[in-house]
Amino acid sequence: MQVAGFIWFAGWPRGGARVYPQDMKVLGLETSCDETAAAIVAVTESGDSAKSISAKGVAGGGMVLGHALRSQFDEHERFGGVVPEVAARAHLDHLAPIVEAAMDEAGCGWADIDAIAATAGPGLIGGVMVGVTAAKAMALVRNLPFVAVNHLEAHALTVRLDHDVPFPYLLLLISGGHCQLLIVEGVGRYVRLGTTIDDAVGEAFDKTAKLLDLGYPGGPAVERCAVRGEAGRFDLPRPMKGRPGCDFSFSGLKTAVRQAAQTIDNGDDQAKADLAAAFQRAVADSLADRTARAASIFRERHPEGAHLVVAGGVAANAAIRAALDTVSKKAGLALVAPRPALCTDNGAMVAWAGIERLRLGLTDGLDFAARPRWPLDLTAPKAAFAGVKA
Ligand code: KG4
Ligand code: ZN
């Protein structure tokens, strides 16, 4: 729909808080790591549209009209990890056709778009700058509002696109760059209960896949391999289990996996599957222990809160979801996760976070600078060691 009714220009170009219509279509861009993605998400408050959304099996407030995504697996595979400079150049090459493909799928022209949202941090700064600069240029040319989205906030709020999950909720954010437990009190209102003191959990999956020669990206490869494995064969540590607080650590587990991998013959597929299963079980146990502690803090602070949300790329893992399901039941919380395609990085989560902010009248000026580091809880102390983005 058109921008009729917007009074956004009153705050432009510095951004600010204004009243926005509740029906809108937003284009979201994601370029913070190794996925170039774009999506158009629509939201409507009108009864008729709400019915058509439900008919498509979408219980929450949003509908993904079109999306396109290009992973940079080929570019980074030979390095066994993401190379920032290579990633930035690939985003530059692919963003325009990706936006076009998403718009085509949505059947949208520029006249239909009400605002443009882009991941503005945290992440690999070269890629973030590509997305932010493109979004600002489109906003300027089309005279549309621009929303600078925190990538972590996008992961945190995406569940609400599909599901009716009110604030506050407890969030376990597990991805390639992050591992955090947060209370989500509202849009822009986060209380961090725990974070990793060394590596992110997705990194540990990727490293394990590399050690076992399973390919890149590691998470799905480890999960597939673990299905054939016997988790009890290798005795791996459960990092931080039973310790006070809600922090995580995965570097010790990574070392233990490396040592165990050295005892395996490269052709021994069963041993690889057993080690993958043992690793996955250790991660699931560790996440479950930390989340159970956070759940009791959450219940105490917010007796009205009813949901445990798991988000981020690692949330696609079925074994981890099963472990969290047990935790949530014990804590009296309902476990909810975005559909798997919205767990890993994508454009729809950015568009949705844009919608959540626009609904509150929040936009950003074209002077907004991309941020390599952008914690959700600004009052939380910086994580103890390097290697984490927030
Ligand atoms: O959220 P995401 O796409 O990017 C970041 O914001 O970091 O997460 C990517 C991470 C990668 O480390 C990938 O290996 C992991 O999520 N991942 C998985 C699975 N699918 C993706 N880890 C475990 N099991 C999976 N099925
Ligand atoms: Zn992510």
GROMACS .gro file of C-alpha atoms and ligand atoms in nm:
model
  417
    1MET     CA    1   0.000   0.000   0.000
    2GLN     CA    2   0.098   0.362  -0.044
    3VAL     CA    3   0.243   0.587   0.221
    4ALA     CA    4  -0.079   0.785   0.270
    5GLY     CA    5  -0.123   0.867   0.635
    6PHE     CA    6   0.246   0.866   0.721
    7ILE     CA    7   0.378   1.175   0.885
    8TRP     CA    8   0.732   1.042   0.894
    9PHE     CA    9   0.880   1.336   0.706
   10ALA     CA   10   0.827   1.553   1.011
   11GLY     CA   11   1.123   1.378   1.173
   12TRP     CA   12   1.335   1.314   0.866
   13PRO     CA   13   1.628   1.297   0.813
   14ARG     CA   14   1.715   1.254   1.181
   15GLY     CA   15   1.456   0.985   1.252
   16GLY     CA   16   1.244   0.984   1.565
   17ALA     CA   17   0.913   0.882   1.711
   18ARG     CA   18   0.595   0.948   1.512
   19VAL     CA   19   0.255   0.788   1.473
   20TYR     CA   20   0.241   0.530   1.192
   21PRO     CA   21  -0.041   0.345   1.024
   22GLN     CA   22  -0.083  -0.010   1.150
   23ASP     CA   23  -0.108  -0.155   0.797
   24MET     CA   24   0.219  -0.154   0.607
   25LYS     CA   25   0.460  -0.338   0.382
   26VAL     CA   26   0.826  -0.318   0.472
   27LEU     CA   27   1.134  -0.422   0.276
   28GLY     CA   28   1.407  -0.575   0.498
   29LEU     CA   29   1.774  -0.621   0.404
   30GLU     CA   30   2.020  -0.855   0.577
   31THR     CA   31   2.394  -0.843   0.504
   32SER     CA   32   2.567  -0.873   0.842
   33CYS     CA   33   2.740  -1.207   0.789
   34ASP     CA   34   2.740  -1.453   0.497
   35GLU     CA   35   2.379  -1.434   0.382
   36THR     CA   36   2.258  -1.168   0.139
   37ALA     CA   37   1.884  -1.156   0.198
   38ALA     CA   38   1.581  -0.941   0.132
   39ALA     CA   39   1.212  -0.982   0.211
   40ILE     CA   40   0.888  -0.792   0.203
   41VAL     CA   41   0.670  -0.842   0.510
   42ALA     CA   42   0.317  -0.709   0.539
   43VAL     CA   43   0.124  -0.638   0.853
   44THR     CA   44  -0.236  -0.544   0.888
   45GLU     CA   45  -0.471  -0.485   1.175
   46SER     CA   46  -0.788  -0.513   0.970
   47GLY     CA   47  -1.017  -0.811   1.036
   48ASP     CA   48  -1.038  -0.931   0.677
   49SER     CA   49  -0.665  -0.946   0.627
   50ALA     CA   50  -0.618  -1.110   0.966
   51LYS     CA   51  -0.846  -1.389   0.844
   52SER     CA   52  -0.648  -1.433   0.526
   53ILE     CA   53  -0.326  -1.444   0.727
   54SER     CA   54  -0.470  -1.718   0.950
   55ALA     CA   55  -0.583  -1.910   0.642
   56LYS     CA   56  -0.218  -1.925   0.539
   57GLY     CA   57  -0.132  -2.072   0.878
   58VAL     CA   58   0.022  -1.756   1.012
   59ALA     CA   59  -0.100  -1.692   1.366
   60GLY     CA   60   0.099  -1.377   1.441
   61GLY     CA   61   0.080  -1.034   1.293
   62GLY     CA   62   0.293  -1.063   0.981
   63MET     CA   63   0.292  -1.220   0.640
   64VAL     CA   64   0.604  -1.278   0.431
   65LEU     CA   65   0.498  -1.170   0.084
   66GLY     CA   66   0.828  -1.236  -0.087
   67HIS     CA   67   1.181  -1.325   0.010
   68ALA     CA   68   1.514  -1.407  -0.152
   69LEU     CA   69   1.838  -1.523   0.000
   70ARG     CA   70   2.181  -1.610  -0.127
   71SER     CA   71   2.426  -1.788   0.103
   72GLN     CA   72   2.795  -1.742   0.041
   73PHE     CA   73   2.886  -2.107   0.104
   74ASP     CA   74   3.097  -2.134  -0.211
   75GLU     CA   75   3.291  -1.817  -0.140
   76HIS     CA   76   3.388  -1.920   0.214
   77GLU     CA   77   3.397  -2.300   0.205
   78ARG     CA   78   3.766  -2.333   0.121
   79PHE     CA   79   3.854  -2.109   0.418
   80GLY     CA   80   3.634  -2.310   0.658
   81GLY     CA   81   3.479  -1.988   0.787
   82VAL     CA   82   3.357  -1.646   0.682
   83VAL     CA   83   3.621  -1.406   0.544
   84PRO     CA   84   3.493  -1.050   0.609
   85GLU     CA   85   3.640  -0.885   0.298
   86VAL     CA   86   3.513  -1.161   0.071
   87ALA     CA   87   3.169  -1.139   0.235
   88ALA     CA   88   3.143  -0.762   0.184
   89ARG     CA   89   3.229  -0.787  -0.185
   90ALA     CA   90   2.979  -1.068  -0.238
   91HIS     CA   91   2.701  -0.864  -0.069
   92LEU     CA   92   2.783  -0.577  -0.302
   93ASP     CA   93   2.755  -0.805  -0.607
   94HIS     CA   94   2.434  -0.978  -0.504
   95LEU     CA   95   2.217  -0.738  -0.306
   96ALA     CA   96   2.046  -0.567  -0.603
   97PRO     CA   97   1.931  -0.892  -0.774
   98ILE     CA   98   1.822  -1.032  -0.437
   99VAL     CA   99   1.603  -0.727  -0.370
  100GLU     CA  100   1.459  -0.755  -0.719
  101ALA     CA  101   1.380  -1.124  -0.671
  102ALA     CA  102   1.205  -1.057  -0.338
  103MET     CA  103   1.001  -0.774  -0.488
  104ASP     CA  104   0.905  -0.995  -0.785
  105GLU     CA  105   0.791  -1.278  -0.559
  106ALA     CA  106   0.587  -1.034  -0.352
  107GLY     CA  107   0.438  -0.885  -0.665
  108CYS     CA  108   0.532  -0.545  -0.527
  109GLY     CA  109   0.644  -0.230  -0.698
  110TRP     CA  110   0.817   0.053  -0.518
  111ALA     CA  111   0.485   0.231  -0.480
  112ASP     CA  112   0.369  -0.055  -0.253
  113ILE     CA  113   0.658  -0.028  -0.007
  114ASP     CA  114   0.604   0.185   0.304
  115ALA     CA  115   0.949   0.171   0.463
  116ILE     CA  116   1.296   0.017   0.431
  117ALA     CA  117   1.471  -0.163   0.715
  118ALA     CA  118   1.829  -0.290   0.712
  119THR     CA  119   2.052  -0.466   0.960
  120ALA     CA  120   2.278  -0.186   1.084
  121GLY     CA  121   2.482  -0.399   1.328
  122PRO     CA  122   2.626  -0.589   1.503
  123GLY     CA  123   2.819  -0.791   1.247
  124LEU     CA  124   3.099  -0.783   0.993
  125ILE     CA  125   3.118  -0.412   0.930
  126GLY     CA  126   3.192  -0.427   0.555
  127GLY     CA  127   2.876  -0.625   0.486
  128VAL     CA  128   2.666  -0.419   0.726
  129MET     CA  129   2.775  -0.102   0.546
  130VAL     CA  130   2.673  -0.247   0.211
  131GLY     CA  131   2.318  -0.317   0.336
  132VAL     CA  132   2.280   0.009   0.526
  133THR     CA  133   2.409   0.220   0.238
  134ALA     CA  134   2.181   0.046  -0.010
  135ALA     CA  135   1.880   0.090   0.222
  136LYS     CA  136   1.955   0.458   0.279
  137ALA     CA  137   1.989   0.517  -0.095
  138MET     CA  138   1.654   0.347  -0.164
  139ALA     CA  139   1.489   0.542   0.119
  140LEU     CA  140   1.627   0.869  -0.014
  141VAL     CA  141   1.533   0.807  -0.375
  142ARG     CA  142   1.186   0.676  -0.292
  143ASN     CA  143   1.120   0.922  -0.012
  144LEU     CA  144   1.060   0.640   0.238
  145PRO     CA  145   1.139   0.606   0.609
  146PHE     CA  146   1.457   0.415   0.698
  147VAL     CA  147   1.483   0.184   1.000
  148ALA     CA  148   1.826   0.079   1.131
  149VAL     CA  149   1.772  -0.268   1.275
  150ASN     CA  150   1.982  -0.435   1.541
  151HIS     CA  151   2.044  -0.787   1.406
  152LEU     CA  152   2.002  -0.932   1.756
  153GLU     CA  153   1.671  -0.751   1.799
  154ALA     CA  154   1.559  -0.899   1.468
  155HIS     CA  155   1.636  -1.251   1.598
  156ALA     CA  156   1.467  -1.162   1.927
  157LEU     CA  157   1.138  -1.038   1.777
  158THR     CA  158   1.094  -1.268   1.475
  159VAL     CA  159   0.892  -1.519   1.673
  160ARG     CA  160   0.614  -1.259   1.689
  161LEU     CA  161   0.582  -1.259   1.309
  162ASP     CA  162   0.428  -1.607   1.320
  163HIS     CA  163   0.316  -1.650   1.679
  164ASP     CA  164   0.109  -1.463   1.929
  165VAL     CA  165   0.382  -1.417   2.192
  166PRO     CA  166   0.327  -1.113   2.416
  167PHE     CA  167   0.599  -0.934   2.614
  168PRO     CA  168   0.767  -1.017   2.845
  169TYR     CA  169   0.932  -1.343   2.741
  170LEU     CA  170   1.256  -1.523   2.812
  171LEU     CA  171   1.482  -1.550   2.508
  172LEU     CA  172   1.765  -1.791   2.438
  173LEU     CA  173   1.949  -1.645   2.140
  174ILE     CA  174   2.183  -1.902   1.991
  175SER     CA  175   2.360  -1.824   1.665
  176GLY     CA  176   2.694  -1.821   1.490
  177GLY     CA  177   2.801  -1.502   1.662
  178HIS     CA  178   2.601  -1.504   1.985
  179CYS     CA  179   2.485  -1.706   2.280
  180GLN     CA  180   2.274  -1.506   2.522
  181LEU     CA  181   1.984  -1.533   2.763
  182LEU     CA  182   1.771  -1.220   2.771
  183ILE     CA  183   1.443  -1.104   2.913
  184VAL     CA  184   1.256  -0.933   2.630
  185GLU     CA  185   1.041  -0.673   2.804
  186GLY     CA  186   0.940  -0.493   2.486
  187VAL     CA  187   1.078  -0.351   2.162
  188GLY     CA  188   1.415  -0.199   2.254
  189ARG     CA  189   1.387  -0.322   2.616
  190TYR     CA  190   1.617  -0.612   2.699
  191VAL     CA  191   1.773  -0.743   3.019
  192ARG     CA  192   2.068  -0.973   2.965
  193LEU     CA  193   2.085  -1.258   3.215
  194GLY     CA  194   2.379  -1.442   3.060
  195THR     CA  195   2.617  -1.449   2.767
  196THR     CA  196   2.909  -1.657   2.646
  197ILE     CA  197   3.243  -1.585   2.807
  198ASP     CA  198   3.430  -1.715   2.502
  199ASP     CA  199   3.281  -1.868   2.185
  200ALA     CA  200   2.930  -1.862   2.044
  201VAL     CA  201   2.749  -2.195   2.027
  202GLY     CA  202   2.718  -2.185   1.645
  203GLU     CA  203   3.093  -2.138   1.622
  204ALA     CA  204   3.138  -2.456   1.826
  205PHE     CA  205   2.910  -2.642   1.579
  206ASP     CA  206   3.105  -2.502   1.284
  207LYS     CA  207   3.439  -2.595   1.442
  208THR     CA  208   3.319  -2.947   1.521
  209ALA     CA  209   3.206  -2.992   1.160
  210LYS     CA  210   3.547  -2.877   1.041
  211LEU     CA  211   3.728  -3.117   1.275
  212LEU     CA  212   3.511  -3.404   1.153
  213ASP     CA  213   3.541  -3.295   0.791
  214LEU     CA  214   3.164  -3.262   0.755
  215GLY     CA  215   3.159  -2.942   0.547
  216TYR     CA  216   3.039  -2.587   0.593
  217PRO     CA  217   2.811  -2.451   0.737
  218GLY     CA  218   2.868  -2.682   1.028
  219GLY     CA  219   2.545  -2.679   1.229
  220PRO     CA  220   2.316  -2.863   0.989
  221ALA     CA  221   2.601  -3.099   0.891
  222VAL     CA  222   2.668  -3.194   1.255
  223GLU     CA  223   2.296  -3.245   1.316
  224ARG     CA  224   2.260  -3.473   1.013
  225CYS     CA  225   2.567  -3.674   1.107
  226ALA     CA  226   2.461  -3.704   1.475
  227VAL     CA  227   2.138  -3.882   1.378
  228ARG     CA  228   2.340  -4.201   1.312
  229GLY     CA  229   2.551  -4.163   1.625
  230GLU     CA  230   2.559  -4.303   1.980
  231ALA     CA  231   2.604  -4.004   2.213
  232GLY     CA  232   2.732  -4.217   2.504
  233ARG     CA  233   3.050  -4.334   2.328
  234PHE     CA  234   3.250  -4.018   2.400
  235ASP     CA  235   3.256  -3.856   2.743
  236LEU     CA  236   3.255  -3.479   2.683
  237PRO     CA  237   3.233  -3.196   2.941
  238ARG     CA  238   2.911  -3.001   3.009
  239PRO     CA  239   3.049  -2.644   3.019
  240MET     CA  240   2.927  -2.426   3.310
  241LYS     CA  241   2.671  -2.686   3.419
  242GLY     CA  242   2.575  -2.629   3.783
  243ARG     CA  243   2.768  -2.301   3.807
  244PRO     CA  244   2.598  -1.990   3.947
  245GLY     CA  245   2.468  -1.733   3.699
  246CYS     CA  246   2.354  -1.790   3.343
  247ASP     CA  247   2.675  -1.748   3.141
  248PHE     CA  248   2.795  -1.995   2.879
  249SER     CA  249   3.135  -2.125   2.769
  250PHE     CA  250   3.218  -2.345   2.473
  251SER     CA  251   3.596  -2.324   2.428
  252GLY     CA  252   3.665  -2.615   2.667
  253LEU     CA  253   3.413  -2.833   2.484
  254LYS     CA  254   3.573  -2.740   2.151
  255THR     CA  255   3.913  -2.851   2.285
  256ALA     CA  256   3.765  -3.179   2.414
  257VAL     CA  257   3.609  -3.244   2.071
  258ARG     CA  258   3.942  -3.173   1.901
  259GLN     CA  259   4.120  -3.418   2.130
  260ALA     CA  260   3.855  -3.685   2.073
  261ALA     CA  261   3.863  -3.624   1.695
  262GLN     CA  262   4.237  -3.692   1.693
  263THR     CA  263   4.165  -4.048   1.810
  264ILE     CA  264   3.933  -4.112   1.513
  265ASP     CA  265   4.035  -4.253   1.180
  266ASN     CA  266   3.913  -4.016   0.901
  267GLY     CA  267   3.735  -4.304   0.725
  268ASP     CA  268   3.550  -4.414   1.039
  269ASP     CA  269   3.206  -4.268   0.973
  270GLN     CA  270   3.044  -4.436   1.271
  271ALA     CA  271   3.298  -4.285   1.512
  272LYS     CA  272   3.238  -3.944   1.353
  273ALA     CA  273   2.864  -3.981   1.398
  274ASP     CA  274   2.917  -4.086   1.762
  275LEU     CA  275   3.134  -3.781   1.830
  276ALA     CA  276   2.888  -3.549   1.654
  277ALA     CA  277   2.606  -3.694   1.868
  278ALA     CA  278   2.813  -3.664   2.188
  279PHE     CA  279   2.896  -3.302   2.107
  280GLN     CA  280   2.534  -3.216   2.030
  281ARG     CA  281   2.418  -3.382   2.355
  282ALA     CA  282   2.682  -3.189   2.556
  283VAL     CA  283   2.571  -2.859   2.401
  284ALA     CA  284   2.204  -2.938   2.460
  285ASP     CA  285   2.273  -3.029   2.827
  286SER     CA  286   2.473  -2.713   2.882
  287LEU     CA  287   2.211  -2.489   2.718
  288ALA     CA  288   1.934  -2.661   2.915
  289ASP     CA  289   2.113  -2.610   3.248
  290ARG     CA  290   2.176  -2.239   3.185
  291THR     CA  291   1.826  -2.182   3.052
  292ALA     CA  292   1.667  -2.352   3.354
  293ARG     CA  293   1.849  -2.106   3.582
  294ALA     CA  294   1.738  -1.812   3.369
  295ALA     CA  295   1.380  -1.943   3.366
  296SER     CA  296   1.360  -1.934   3.745
  297ILE     CA  297   1.491  -1.574   3.750
  298PHE     CA  298   1.240  -1.482   3.479
  299ARG     CA  299   0.949  -1.645   3.666
  300GLU     CA  300   1.042  -1.457   3.982
  301ARG     CA  301   1.071  -1.118   3.809
  302HIS     CA  302   0.781  -1.163   3.569
  303PRO     CA  303   0.519  -1.401   3.708
  304GLU     CA  304   0.292  -1.292   3.420
  305GLY     CA  305   0.548  -1.407   3.155
  306ALA     CA  306   0.446  -1.731   2.987
  307HIS     CA  307   0.696  -1.804   2.707
  308LEU     CA  308   1.048  -1.929   2.649
  309VAL     CA  309   1.157  -1.832   2.299
  310VAL     CA  310   1.457  -1.986   2.127
  311ALA     CA  311   1.594  -1.802   1.823
  312GLY     CA  312   1.903  -1.773   1.604
  313GLY     CA  313   2.053  -2.025   1.360
  314VAL     CA  314   2.122  -2.294   1.621
  315ALA     CA  315   1.754  -2.289   1.722
  316ALA     CA  316   1.693  -2.490   1.403
  317ASN     CA  317   1.852  -2.790   1.581
  318ALA     CA  318   1.591  -3.049   1.679
  319ALA     CA  319   1.793  -3.208   1.963
  320ILE     CA  320   1.843  -2.868   2.124
  321ARG     CA  321   1.476  -2.783   2.088
  322ALA     CA  322   1.386  -3.115   2.255
  323ALA     CA  323   1.614  -3.039   2.553
  324LEU     CA  324   1.463  -2.691   2.584
  325ASP     CA  325   1.115  -2.834   2.567
  326THR     CA  326   1.185  -3.029   2.886
  327VAL     CA  327   1.321  -2.716   3.055
  328SER     CA  328   1.024  -2.505   2.955
  329LYS     CA  329   0.771  -2.763   3.077
  330LYS     CA  330   0.942  -2.782   3.418
  331ALA     CA  331   0.941  -2.402   3.441
  332GLY     CA  332   0.577  -2.373   3.337
  333LEU     CA  333   0.665  -2.180   3.020
  334ALA     CA  334   0.557  -2.253   2.664
  335LEU     CA  335   0.851  -2.309   2.429
  336VAL     CA  336   0.814  -2.120   2.102
  337ALA     CA  337   1.055  -2.085   1.812
  338PRO     CA  338   1.033  -1.915   1.476
  339ARG     CA  339   0.986  -2.157   1.184
  340PRO     CA  340   1.331  -2.297   1.087
  341ALA     CA  341   1.370  -2.074   0.780
  342LEU     CA  342   1.332  -1.771   1.005
  343CYS     CA  343   1.584  -1.900   1.262
  344THR     CA  344   1.889  -1.860   1.040
  345ASP     CA  345   1.965  -1.515   0.902
  346ASN     CA  346   1.704  -1.388   0.655
  347GLY     CA  347   1.544  -1.069   0.529
  348ALA     CA  348   1.201  -1.126   0.683
  349MET     CA  349   1.333  -1.098   1.038
  350VAL     CA  350   1.479  -0.757   0.955
  351ALA     CA  351   1.157  -0.640   0.789
  352TRP     CA  352   0.960  -0.765   1.092
  353ALA     CA  353   1.185  -0.584   1.341
  354GLY     CA  354   1.137  -0.276   1.122
  355ILE     CA  355   0.761  -0.319   1.148
  356GLU     CA  356   0.776  -0.355   1.528
  357ARG     CA  357   0.973  -0.031   1.549
  358LEU     CA  358   0.757   0.154   1.296
  359ARG     CA  359   0.445   0.056   1.489
  360LEU     CA  360   0.594   0.252   1.778
  361GLY     CA  361   0.679   0.536   1.543
  362LEU     CA  362   1.052   0.473   1.556
  363THR     CA  363   1.263   0.550   1.250
  364ASP     CA  364   1.625   0.648   1.195
  365GLY     CA  365   1.795   0.928   1.015
  366LEU     CA  366   2.009   0.883   0.707
  367ASP     CA  367   2.304   0.982   0.923
  368PHE     CA  368   2.280   0.655   1.120
  369ALA     CA  369   2.625   0.492   1.123
  370ALA     CA  370   2.663   0.112   1.091
  371ARG     CA  371   2.775  -0.048   1.420
  372PRO     CA  372   3.012  -0.345   1.442
  373ARG     CA  373   2.915  -0.388   1.809
  374TRP     CA  374   2.563  -0.317   1.933
  375PRO     CA  375   2.456  -0.489   2.255
  376LEU     CA  376   2.083  -0.522   2.323
  377ASP     CA  377   2.126  -0.452   2.693
  378LEU     CA  378   2.348  -0.145   2.718
  379THR     CA  379   2.372  -0.176   3.097
  380ALA     CA  380   2.511  -0.531   3.090
  381PRO     CA  381   2.886  -0.563   3.147
  382LYS     CA  382   3.097  -0.640   2.840
  383ALA     CA  383   3.154  -1.014   2.799
  384ALA     CA  384   3.464  -1.137   2.977
  385PHE     CA  385   3.671  -1.239   2.675
  386ALA     CA  386   3.716  -1.140   2.311
  387GLY     CA  387   3.547  -1.328   2.031
  388VAL     CA  388   3.191  -1.222   2.101
  389LYS     CA  389   3.018  -0.942   1.918
  390ALA     CA  390   2.805  -0.822   2.208
  391KG4     O1  391   2.162  -1.685   1.306
  391KG4     P1  392   2.262  -1.732   1.207
  391KG4     O2  393   2.214  -1.767   1.068
  391KG4     O3  394   2.378  -1.629   1.192
  391KG4     C1  395   2.427  -1.549   1.297
  391KG4     O4  396   2.362  -1.447   1.329
  391KG4     O5  397   2.529  -1.591   1.353
  391KG4     O6  398   2.333  -1.859   1.270
  391KG4     C2  399   2.426  -1.931   1.198
  391KG4     C3  400   2.478  -2.043   1.287
  391KG4     C4  401   2.592  -2.118   1.224
  391KG4     O7  402   2.696  -2.133   1.319
  391KG4     C5  403   2.530  -2.253   1.188
  391KG4     O8  404   2.624  -2.358   1.190
  391KG4     C6  405   2.426  -2.267   1.298
  391KG4     O9  406   2.372  -2.137   1.313
  391KG4     N1  407   2.320  -2.360   1.263
  391KG4     C7  408   2.295  -2.475   1.330
  391KG4     C8  409   2.190  -2.540   1.261
  391KG4     N2  410   2.154  -2.462   1.153
  391KG4     C9  411   2.235  -2.352   1.157
  391KG4     N3  412   2.352  -2.526   1.441
  391KG4    C10  413   2.305  -2.644   1.485
  391KG4     N4  414   2.207  -2.715   1.423
  391KG4    C11  415   2.147  -2.666   1.311
  391KG4     N5  416   2.050  -2.736   1.249
  392ZN      ZN  417   2.195  -1.401   1.297
   0.00000   0.00000   0.00000
